[in-house]
C-alpha cells in the first residue's frame, strides 16, 4: 500500500515562510512526476507546482517566484518552500505523485496566513 503524507503546514503571518514536505512510503518501484495543489474554502483545487523525476518544474501563475518545489528521490520526498506568504495563500495543500504509475494523493496539510 502506497501512502503520501504531508507535513509542515501551520499558521504564519504575512511575509513569513513555510516549508512543506510530502513523503511517499510503501512498496515503491518508481516515482514519476510529483506536485502540490491547494484548495481554499469554496474554491476549486489548483496547481501550485509540479516537478518531474528529472527535476523539471512548473508553477501556477500566482506563485510569481515566491515558491520553490524540489524533490529528494533517495528519500521519496517532495518539498515546497513557500516564501513571502500572503493571506490569499491560505488553503489546504495537497501533494500528489505518480507512484508505480498510479496517481496518489496525500491527506492535505493546512496553511493559514494571517494579515
Coordinates of N, CA, C and O in Angstrom, one line a residue:
X1 N 0.8 -1.2 0.0 CA 0.0 0.0 0.0 C 0.9 1.2 0.0 O 1.7 1.4 0.9
X2 N 0.6 2.1 -1.0 CA 1.4 3.3 -1.1 C 0.7 4.5 -0.4 O -0.5 4.6 -0.5
X3 N 1.4 5.3 0.3 CA 0.8 6.4 1.0 C 1.7 7.7 0.8 O 2.9 7.5 0.7
X4 N 1.0 8.8 0.7 CA 1.7 10.1 0.6 C 1.3 10.9 1.9 O 0.1 11.0 2.1
X5 N 2.2 11.3 2.6 CA 1.9 12.0 3.9 C 2.6 13.4 3.9 O 3.9 13.5 3.8
X6 N 1.8 14.4 4.0 CA 2.3 15.8 4.0 C 2.6 16.2 5.5 O 1.9 15.7 6.4
X7 N 3.4 17.2 5.6 CA 3.7 17.8 6.9 C 4.2 19.2 6.6 O 4.6 19.6 5.5
X8 N 4.3 20.0 7.7 CA 4.9 21.3 7.6 C 3.9 22.5 7.5 O 4.3 23.7 7.6
X9 N 2.6 22.2 7.5 CA 1.7 23.3 7.5 C 1.6 24.0 8.8 O 2.1 23.5 9.8
X10 N 0.9 25.1 8.9 CA 0.7 25.8 10.1 C 0.2 27.2 9.9 O -0.3 27.6 8.8
X11 N 0.2 28.0 11.0 CA -0.3 29.4 11.0 C 0.9 30.3 11.0 O 1.8 30.2 11.9
X12 N 1.0 31.2 10.0 CA 2.1 32.2 10.0 C 1.5 33.5 9.6 O 0.3 33.6 9.3
X13 N 2.3 34.5 9.8 CA 1.9 35.9 9.4 C 2.3 36.3 8.0 O 3.2 35.6 7.4
X14 N 1.7 37.3 7.5 CA 2.0 37.7 6.1 C 3.5 38.0 6.0 O 4.1 38.6 6.9
X15 N 4.1 37.5 4.9 CA 5.6 37.7 4.7 C 6.5 36.6 5.2 O 7.6 36.6 4.9
X16 N 5.9 35.8 6.0 CA 6.7 34.7 6.6 C 6.8 33.5 5.6 O 6.2 33.5 4.5
X17 N 7.5 32.5 6.1 CA 7.8 31.3 5.2 C 7.4 30.0 5.9 O 7.3 29.9 7.1
X18 N 7.1 29.0 5.0 CA 6.8 27.7 5.4 C 7.5 26.7 4.5 O 7.6 27.0 3.3
X19 N 7.9 25.6 5.0 CA 8.4 24.5 4.1 C 7.5 23.3 4.3 O 7.5 22.7 5.4
X20 N 6.8 22.9 3.2 CA 6.0 21.7 3.3 C 6.8 20.5 2.7 O 7.7 20.6 1.9
X21 N 6.6 19.3 3.3 CA 7.2 18.1 2.9 C 6.1 17.0 2.6 O 5.1 17.0 3.2
X22 N 6.4 16.2 1.7 CA 5.5 15.1 1.4 C 6.3 13.8 1.1 O 7.2 13.8 0.2
X23 N 6.1 12.8 1.9 CA 6.9 11.6 1.8 C 6.0 10.5 1.3 O 4.9 10.2 1.8
X24 N 6.5 9.8 0.3 CA 5.9 8.6 -0.2 C 6.4 7.3 0.5 O 7.7 7.2 0.6
X25 N 5.6 6.5 0.9 CA 6.0 5.2 1.6 C 5.2 4.1 1.1 O 4.2 4.2 0.5
X26 N 5.7 2.9 1.4 CA 5.1 1.6 0.9 C 5.9 0.9 0.0 O 7.1 1.1 -0.1
X27 N 5.3 0.1 -0.8 CA 6.0 -0.7 -1.8 C 6.2 0.1 -3.1 O 5.3 0.2 -3.9
X28 N 7.3 0.7 -3.2 CA 7.6 1.7 -4.3 C 8.6 1.2 -5.2 O 9.7 0.8 -4.8
X29 N 8.3 1.1 -6.5 CA 9.2 0.7 -7.5 C 9.7 1.9 -8.4 O 10.8 2.0 -8.9
X30 N 8.8 2.9 -8.5 CA 9.1 4.1 -9.3 C 8.3 5.2 -8.9 O 7.1 5.1 -8.5
X31 N 8.8 6.5 -9.0 CA 8.0 7.7 -8.7 C 8.3 8.6 -9.9 O 9.4 9.0 -10.1
X32 N 7.2 9.0 -10.5 CA 7.3 9.9 -11.6 C 7.1 11.3 -11.2 O 7.6 11.7 -10.1
X33 N 6.3 12.1 -11.9 CA 6.1 13.5 -11.5 C 5.4 13.6 -10.2 O 4.6 12.7 -9.8
X34 N 5.7 14.6 -9.4 CA 5.0 14.9 -8.2 C 4.6 16.3 -8.2 O 5.2 17.2 -8.9
X35 N 3.6 16.7 -7.3 CA 3.2 18.0 -7.4 C 2.5 18.4 -6.1 O 2.2 17.6 -5.2
X36 N 2.3 19.7 -6.0 CA 1.5 20.3 -4.9 C 0.3 21.1 -5.5 O 0.4 21.8 -6.4
X37 N -0.8 20.8 -4.8 CA -2.1 21.5 -5.2 C -2.6 22.2 -3.9 O -2.2 21.8 -2.8
X38 N -3.5 23.1 -4.1 CA -4.1 23.7 -2.9 C -5.6 24.0 -3.2 O -6.0 24.1 -4.3
X39 N -6.4 24.0 -2.1 CA -7.8 24.2 -2.2 C -8.2 25.1 -1.1 O -8.1 24.7 0.1
X40 N -8.7 26.3 -1.4 CA -9.3 27.1 -0.4 C -10.8 26.9 -0.3 O -11.4 26.4 -1.2
X41 N -11.4 27.2 0.9 CA -12.9 27.0 1.0 C -13.7 27.7 -0.1 O -13.4 28.9 -0.4
X42 N -14.6 26.9 -0.7 CA -15.4 27.5 -1.8 C -14.7 27.6 -3.1 O -15.3 28.1 -4.1
X43 N -13.5 27.2 -3.2 CA -12.8 27.3 -4.5 C -12.3 25.9 -5.0 O -12.3 25.0 -4.3
X44 N -12.0 25.9 -6.3 CA -11.5 24.7 -6.9 C -10.1 24.4 -6.5 O -9.3 25.3 -6.2
X45 N -9.7 23.1 -6.5 CA -8.3 22.8 -6.3 C -7.5 23.3 -7.5 O -7.9 23.1 -8.6
X46 N -6.3 23.9 -7.2 CA -5.5 24.4 -8.2 C -4.0 24.0 -8.0 O -3.6 23.7 -6.9
X47 N -3.4 23.9 -9.2 CA -2.0 23.5 -9.2 C -1.1 24.7 -8.6 O -1.2 25.8 -8.9
X48 N -0.3 24.3 -7.6 CA 0.7 25.2 -7.1 C 2.1 25.0 -7.8 O 2.6 26.0 -8.3
X49 N 2.5 23.8 -7.9 CA 3.8 23.5 -8.5 C 3.9 22.0 -8.8 O 3.3 21.2 -8.1
X50 N 4.7 21.6 -9.8 CA 4.9 20.2 -10.1 C 6.4 20.1 -10.5 O 7.0 21.0 -10.9
X51 N 6.9 18.8 -10.3 CA 8.3 18.6 -10.6 C 8.4 17.1 -11.2 O 7.8 16.2 -10.7
X52 N 9.1 17.0 -12.3 CA 9.3 15.7 -12.9 C 10.4 14.9 -12.1 O 11.1 15.5 -11.3
X53 N 10.6 13.7 -12.5 CA 11.6 12.9 -11.8 C 13.0 13.4 -12.2 O 13.9 13.2 -11.4
X54 N 13.1 14.1 -13.3 CA 14.4 14.7 -13.7 C 14.6 16.1 -13.1 O 15.7 16.7 -13.4
X55 N 13.6 16.6 -12.4 CA 13.8 18.0 -11.8 C 13.2 19.1 -12.6 O 13.3 20.3 -12.2
X56 N 12.5 18.8 -13.7 CA 11.8 19.9 -14.4 C 10.6 20.4 -13.6 O 9.9 19.6 -13.0
X57 N 10.4 21.7 -13.6 CA 9.4 22.3 -12.7 C 8.4 23.1 -13.5 O 8.7 23.6 -14.6
X58 N 7.2 23.2 -12.9 CA 6.1 24.1 -13.4 C 5.4 24.7 -12.2 O 5.2 24.0 -11.2
X59 N 5.0 25.9 -12.4 CA 4.4 26.6 -11.3 C 3.1 27.3 -11.7 O 2.9 27.7 -12.9
X60 N 2.1 27.4 -10.8 CA 0.9 28.2 -11.0 C 1.3 29.7 -11.2 O 2.3 30.1 -10.6
X61 N 0.5 30.4 -12.0 CA 0.8 31.8 -12.3 C 0.9 32.6 -11.0 O 1.7 33.6 -10.9
X62 N 0.1 32.3 -10.0 CA 0.1 33.1 -8.8 C 1.3 33.0 -8.0 O 1.6 33.8 -7.0
X63 N 2.1 32.0 -8.2 CA 3.4 31.8 -7.4 C 4.3 33.0 -7.6 O 4.9 33.5 -6.6
X64 N 4.6 33.3 -8.8 CA 5.4 34.5 -9.1 C 6.7 34.6 -8.4 O 7.1 35.6 -7.8
X65 N 7.4 33.5 -8.4 CA 8.8 33.4 -7.8 C 8.8 33.3 -6.3 O 9.9 33.3 -5.7
X66 N 7.7 33.2 -5.6 CA 7.7 33.1 -4.2 C 7.9 31.7 -3.7 O 8.3 31.5 -2.5
X67 N 7.5 30.7 -4.5 CA 7.6 29.3 -4.0 C 8.6 28.5 -4.8 O 8.8 28.8 -6.0
X68 N 9.2 27.5 -4.2 CA 10.1 26.6 -4.9 C 9.8 25.2 -4.6 O 9.8 24.8 -3.4
X69 N 9.6 24.4 -5.6 CA 9.4 22.9 -5.4 C 10.7 22.2 -5.7 O 11.5 22.6 -6.6
X70 N 11.0 21.2 -4.9 CA 12.2 20.4 -5.1 C 11.8 18.9 -4.6 O 10.8 18.7 -4.0
X71 N 12.7 18.0 -4.9 CA 12.5 16.7 -4.5 C 13.8 16.0 -4.2 O 14.9 16.3 -4.7
X72 N 13.7 15.0 -3.3 CA 14.9 14.2 -3.0 C 14.5 12.7 -3.3 O 13.7 12.1 -2.6
X73 N 14.9 12.3 -4.5 CA 14.5 11.0 -5.0 C 14.9 9.8 -4.0 O 14.2 8.8 -3.9
X74 N 16.1 10.0 -3.4 CA 16.6 9.0 -2.5 C 15.6 8.8 -1.2 O 15.6 7.7 -0.6
X75 N 14.9 9.9 -0.9 CA 14.1 9.9 0.3 C 12.6 9.8 -0.1 O 11.7 9.9 0.7
X76 N 12.3 9.7 -1.4 CA 10.9 9.7 -1.9 C 10.1 10.8 -1.4 O 9.0 10.7 -1.0
X77 N 10.7 12.0 -1.4 CA 10.1 13.2 -0.8 C 10.1 14.4 -1.8 O 11.1 14.6 -2.5
X78 N 9.0 15.1 -1.7 CA 8.9 16.3 -2.5 C 8.7 17.5 -1.5 O 8.0 17.3 -0.4
X79 N 9.3 18.6 -1.7 CA 9.2 19.8 -0.8 C 8.6 20.9 -1.5 O 8.6 21.1 -2.8
X80 N 8.0 21.8 -0.7 CA 7.5 23.1 -1.3 C 8.0 24.2 -0.3 O 7.4 24.3 0.8
X81 N 8.9 25.0 -0.7 CA 9.4 26.1 0.1 C 8.5 27.3 -0.3 O 8.5 27.7 -1.5
X82 N 7.8 27.9 0.6 CA 6.9 29.0 0.4 C 7.4 30.2 1.1 O 7.5 30.2 2.4
X83 N 7.8 31.2 0.4 CA 8.3 32.5 1.0 C 7.3 33.6 0.7 O 6.4 33.5 -0.2
X84 N 7.4 34.7 1.4 CA 6.6 35.9 1.2 C 5.1 35.5 1.1 O 4.3 35.9 0.2
X85 N 4.7 34.7 2.1 CA 3.3 34.2 2.1 C 2.3 35.4 2.3 O 2.6 36.4 3.0
X86 N 1.1 35.2 1.7 CA 0.1 36.2 1.7 C -1.2 35.6 2.3 O -1.3 34.3 2.2
X87 N -2.1 36.4 2.8 CA -3.4 35.8 3.3 C -4.1 35.0 2.2 O -4.7 33.9 2.6
X88 N -4.0 35.4 1.0 CA -4.7 34.6 -0.1 C -4.0 33.2 -0.4 O -4.5 32.5 -1.2
X89 N -2.9 33.0 0.3 CA -2.3 31.6 0.2 C -2.9 30.6 1.1 O -2.6 29.4 1.1
X90 N -3.8 31.1 2.0 CA -4.5 30.3 3.0 C -5.3 29.2 2.2 O -6.1 29.5 1.4
X91 N -5.0 28.0 2.5 CA -5.7 26.8 1.9 C -5.2 25.5 2.5 O -4.2 25.5 3.2
X92 N -5.9 24.5 2.1 CA -5.3 23.1 2.4 C -4.4 22.8 1.2 O -4.8 22.9 0.1
X93 N -3.2 22.3 1.5 CA -2.2 22.0 0.5 C -2.1 20.5 0.4 O -1.9 19.8 1.5
X94 N -2.2 19.9 -0.8 CA -2.2 18.5 -1.0 C -1.0 18.2 -2.0 O -0.8 18.9 -2.9
X95 N -0.3 17.1 -1.7 CA 0.7 16.6 -2.7 C 0.1 15.5 -3.4 O -0.8 14.8 -2.9
X96 N 0.6 15.3 -4.6 CA 0.3 14.1 -5.3 C 1.5 13.5 -6.0 O 2.6 14.2 -6.1
X97 N 1.4 12.3 -6.5 CA 2.6 11.7 -7.2 C 2.2 10.5 -7.9 O 1.3 9.8 -7.5
X98 N 2.9 10.3 -9.0 CA 2.7 9.1 -9.8 C 3.7 8.0 -9.3 O 4.9 8.0 -9.6
X99 N 3.2 7.1 -8.4 CA 4.0 6.1 -7.8 C 3.6 4.8 -8.5 O 2.4 4.4 -8.5
X100 N 4.6 4.1 -9.0 CA 4.3 2.8 -9.7 C 3.3 3.0 -10.8 O 2.4 2.2 -11.0
X101 N 3.3 4.2 -11.4 CA 2.5 4.6 -12.5 C 1.0 4.8 -12.1 O 0.1 4.9 -13.0
X102 N 0.7 4.9 -10.8 CA -0.6 5.2 -10.3 C -0.6 6.5 -9.6 O 0.4 6.8 -8.9
X103 N -1.6 7.3 -9.7 CA -1.7 8.6 -9.1 C -2.2 8.5 -7.7 O -3.3 7.9 -7.4
X104 N -1.4 9.0 -6.7 CA -1.8 9.0 -5.3 C -1.8 10.4 -4.8 O -1.1 11.3 -5.3
X105 N -2.7 10.7 -3.8 CA -2.8 12.0 -3.2 C -2.6 11.8 -1.7 O -2.9 10.8 -1.1
X106 N -2.0 12.8 -1.1 CA -1.9 12.9 0.4 C -3.2 13.4 1.0 O -4.1 13.8 0.3
X107 N -3.2 13.5 2.3 CA -4.4 13.8 3.0 C -4.6 15.4 3.2 O -5.6 15.8 3.6
X108 N -3.5 16.1 2.9 CA -3.5 17.5 3.0 C -2.9 18.1 4.3 O -3.0 17.4 5.3
X109 N -2.4 19.3 4.2 CA -1.9 20.0 5.4 C -2.4 21.4 5.2 O -2.3 22.0 4.2
X110 N -2.9 22.0 6.3 CA -3.5 23.3 6.3 C -2.4 24.4 6.4 O -1.5 24.3 7.3
X111 N -2.5 25.4 5.6 CA -1.7 26.6 5.7 C -2.6 27.8 5.9 O -3.5 28.0 5.1
X112 N -2.3 28.5 7.0 CA -3.1 29.7 7.2 C -2.2 30.9 7.4 O -1.2 30.8 8.2
X113 N -2.4 31.9 6.6 CA -1.6 33.1 6.7 C -2.5 34.3 7.2 O -3.5 34.6 6.6
X114 N -2.1 34.8 8.3 CA -2.8 35.9 8.9 C -2.3 37.3 8.4 O -1.1 37.4 8.2
X115 N -3.1 38.2 8.4 CA -2.7 39.6 7.9 C -2.3 40.4 9.1 O -2.4 40.1 10.2

